[in-house]
C-alpha angles and dihedrals in degrees: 000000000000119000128216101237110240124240138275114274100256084244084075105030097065098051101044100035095107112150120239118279095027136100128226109250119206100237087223090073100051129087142177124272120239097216097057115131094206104098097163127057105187128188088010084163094059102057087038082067086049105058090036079069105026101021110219114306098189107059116221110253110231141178127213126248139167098269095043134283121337115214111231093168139020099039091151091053090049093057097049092039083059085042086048090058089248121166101186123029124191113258134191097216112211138176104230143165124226092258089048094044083055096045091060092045097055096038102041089054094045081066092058125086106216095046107124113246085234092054087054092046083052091056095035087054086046105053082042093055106036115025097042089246114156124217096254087044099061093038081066094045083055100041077236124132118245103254089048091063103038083054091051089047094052090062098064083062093081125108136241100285098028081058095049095045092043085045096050084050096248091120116052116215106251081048089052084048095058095044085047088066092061103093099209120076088211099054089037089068093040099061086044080062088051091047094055101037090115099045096258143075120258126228114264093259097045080047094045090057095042092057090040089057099039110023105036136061134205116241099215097066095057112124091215135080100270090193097061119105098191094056084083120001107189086058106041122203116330092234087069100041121117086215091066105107087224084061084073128026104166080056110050095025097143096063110089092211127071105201098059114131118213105194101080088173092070095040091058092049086047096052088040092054085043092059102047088057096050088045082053096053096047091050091058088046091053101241119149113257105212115240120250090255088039091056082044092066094045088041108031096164130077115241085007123127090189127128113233109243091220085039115132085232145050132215102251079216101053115104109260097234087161098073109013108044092197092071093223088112118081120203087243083063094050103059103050112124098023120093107250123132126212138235130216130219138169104235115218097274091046106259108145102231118190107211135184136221123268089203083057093048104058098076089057092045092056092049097046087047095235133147118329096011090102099253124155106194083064108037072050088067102039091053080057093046098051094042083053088049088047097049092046091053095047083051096056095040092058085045097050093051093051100053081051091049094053090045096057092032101048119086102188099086100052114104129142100296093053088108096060092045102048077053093058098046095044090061083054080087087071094054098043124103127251093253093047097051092041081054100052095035087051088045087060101044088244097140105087122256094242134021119245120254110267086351129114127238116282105256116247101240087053085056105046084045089055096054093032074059103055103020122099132257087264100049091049089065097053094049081051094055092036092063088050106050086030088066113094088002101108119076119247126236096255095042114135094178138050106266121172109164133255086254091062095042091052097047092041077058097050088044099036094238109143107197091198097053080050089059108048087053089050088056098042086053084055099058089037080070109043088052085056101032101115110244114244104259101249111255100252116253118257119255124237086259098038090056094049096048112102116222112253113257109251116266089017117151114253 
């Protein structure tokens, strides 16, 4: 009866297991290759184990150099093999070139599962950089397509903490991607900082917002000529800049606007340099540059290009609301043809403003017959203004509630994702804005009846998280729709027309509320009021005798 031999002790076997066609190669004389992409070996022990028992069935490909054997690929074997008490391990021997070398390397890891996205962007940059590969080119190398390989690429360009952050998996990919794009190392680390704020790490798109409001600019609110290429010579116009989002639109496809720059830090050089220009024209001219105490006055918050409204000075450009309602007149308008000279300042973000006195404007007001100058006429319209505002508000407050009302008291929409819904919706109160939240919070008589001795006003997002806590599925789905109806709902202070936002319409159609409707009732009930309101009895008017009598002096005698 034949016998199947048994197998070799695993002593043996893991020193003469070397596959057909390689060589054993002594460990001492091999050594780690510079250029490998791989920067993490993870569970070395593992595949240690492994080899003790298997030896290593792919052998390591090498090159030879002066000094030994260079590893170009199998790093990670090596390692365990050292960890696994080897002497010889099996090499594939080639003769190869450092762009061939590098070539192995990329595309040998690319095969491999567990390499970091950030250790295939490194080879992928270094076969870019050094070897003259293209992009298309080395997507065909790859069997990758293009785009694959330009957004791999784009994440070897982080910097030192974004790669730490994005290597200790804080960061997600698509989130690294988006920071990548940031062109500066510094902001780049600053807006990691933003990302994981809250100890963990946002969604691409919460993370996209957050870069686009903090960490780009639009283009068409810079204060300085965008075309220019001597503003700043080492950058050149922006319209020709690679860093403008519209440059490069595979890239930054996600920002609606196309003339969007990403490099804050050179837009802030290039409106500095702007502002310096315009101070120095105003100097030659002989207008007045507002002191620094004097700007803090005019400017009294940090990052805020707000004109104070106690503030000695106006923005020329600032609308004249004071003495023309309908918001088309500039202050700059208003005084031609009156004496008043201007003064200039830099505002906290470095726009250079040119303002103009208070003291200067209320001759101009009196005559104009604007706010403050005791005509009636005017304060008239203002008292109409502000009961329109107030009906509107109350309007789209009743609509509001209702749509609510129908949400948490309507069945008909629950079904088994109702849960994750009423979750999405919930999160919609950190990305609403202040107005919208004080709103809501105020809506739903939130806000404490009285305030606590010595102590400040609850904020509106505490409030709207308490009762997101404790409320049901269906009332956090009301407080979802409600923040979104409830932005740009509710009228401005300078609105002259009914505006109740396009939210609040298409729910009032869903829900078959109709505001307008709301409204005219609201008005009809007013009128309704005024008809039954009893009339003052009218003071009865003094006698002949009555009138004449002087009133006794006080602690005189009877």
């Amino acid at each position: 009866m034949d016998t199947q031999p048994s197998p070799p002790p695993t002593e043996q076997l893991t020193q003469a297991s070397t596959p057909p066609g390689f060589e054993e190669v002594p460990i001492d004389q091999l050594f780690e290759s510079s250029t490998n992409p791989r920067k993490r070996f993870d569970d070395l022990d593992g595949l240690a184990d492994s080899i003790r028992e298997k030896g290593i069935l792919q052998p390591l490909v090498v090159r030879r150099v002066p000094r030994g054997f260079e590893v170009v690929a199998g790093h990670r074997r090596l390692r365990a093999a050292r960890i696994a008490g080897l002497t010889t391990v099996p090499c594939a021997i080639h003769n190869l070139d450092d762009r061939q070398a590098c070539e192995v390397q990329v595309i040998e890891n690319v095969q491999r599962v567990d390499v970091h996205p950030l250790e295939e962007a490194d080879g992928y940059a270094s076969l870019l950089k050094e070897h003259g590969y293209t992009i298309e080119k080395l997507a065909a190398k790859i069997g990758r397509p293009a785009a694959y390989v330009r957004s791999r690429v784009l994440l070897a360009s982080l910097g030192k903490d974004a790669r730490r952050a994005f290597l200790d998996d804080k960061l997600s990919t698509g989130v690294a991607q988006l920071v990548a794009r940031i062109p500066n190392a510094e902001l780049q680390r600053e807006a990691t900082e933003n990302l994981l704020a809250h100890g963990e790490c946002p969604s691409v798109s919460q993370a996209g917002r957050l870069i686009q409001d903090r960490f780009m600019l639009r283009l068409e609110d810079a204060p300085f000529d965008r075309k220019s290429k001597t503003l700043l010579p080492i950058a050149g116009s922006c319209t020709d800049c690679p860093k403008r989002t519209g440059a490069q639109p595979e890239l930054f496809a996600d920002v609606k606007t196309k003339d969007t720059c990403t490099d804050p830090t050179c837009f802030e050089k290039k409106r500095d340099a702007h502002a310096k220009q315009k101070l120095d024209e105003a100097k030659a001219s002989g207008k007045t540059i507002l002191s620094a105490s004097e700007t803090k006055k005019v400017f009294p918050f940090p990052h805020s290009t707000h004109v104070a409204y106690a503030a000695p000075y106006v923005d020329a450009n600032d609308h004249a609301y004071d003495v023309d309602t309908s918001g088309k007149k500039k202050w700059a308008t208003v005084i031609k043809g009156h004496d008043i000279a201007t003064v200039v300042a830099v505002d906290p973000v470095g726009n250079v403003r040119e303002l103009i006195p208070r003291e200067a404007l209320k001759p101009i007001i009196k005559e104009l017959g604007g706010r403050d100058s005791g005509n009636d006429k005017y304060k008239a319209e203002e008292t109409k203004k502000r009961e329109k505002q107030k009906l509107w508000l109350s309007a789209t407050r009743m609509a509001i509630g209702a749509i609510v009302e129908a949400i948490e008291e309507d069945a008909g929409w629950r079904n088994e994702s109702a849960a994750l819904l009423a979750l999405a919706l919930s999160s919609i109160i950190d990305g609403a804005d202040f107005a919208t939240k004080h709103e809501v919070a105020k809506r739903r008589e939130l806000y404490p009846e009285q305030k606590k001795k010595g102590g400040a006003q609850p904020q509106a997002d505490d409030l709207l998280n308490e009762f997101a806590a404790r409320a049901s599925i269906e009332e956090r789905v009301g407080l979802g729709i409600e923040l979104l109806i409830t932005r740009g709902a509710v009228p401005h202070h300078w609105s002259s027309k009914p505006e109740y936002g396009e939210h609040l319409c298409a729910a009032g159609k869903l829900f078959d509320v109709d505001v307008l409707a709301i409204e005219k009732e609201l008005v009809a009930a007013k009128r309704e009021a005024k008809k039954t309101k009893p009339k003052k009895a009218a003071a009865p008017k003094p006698t002949a005798k009555s009138a004449k009598a002087k009133p006794a002096k006080k602690g005189a005698r009877k």
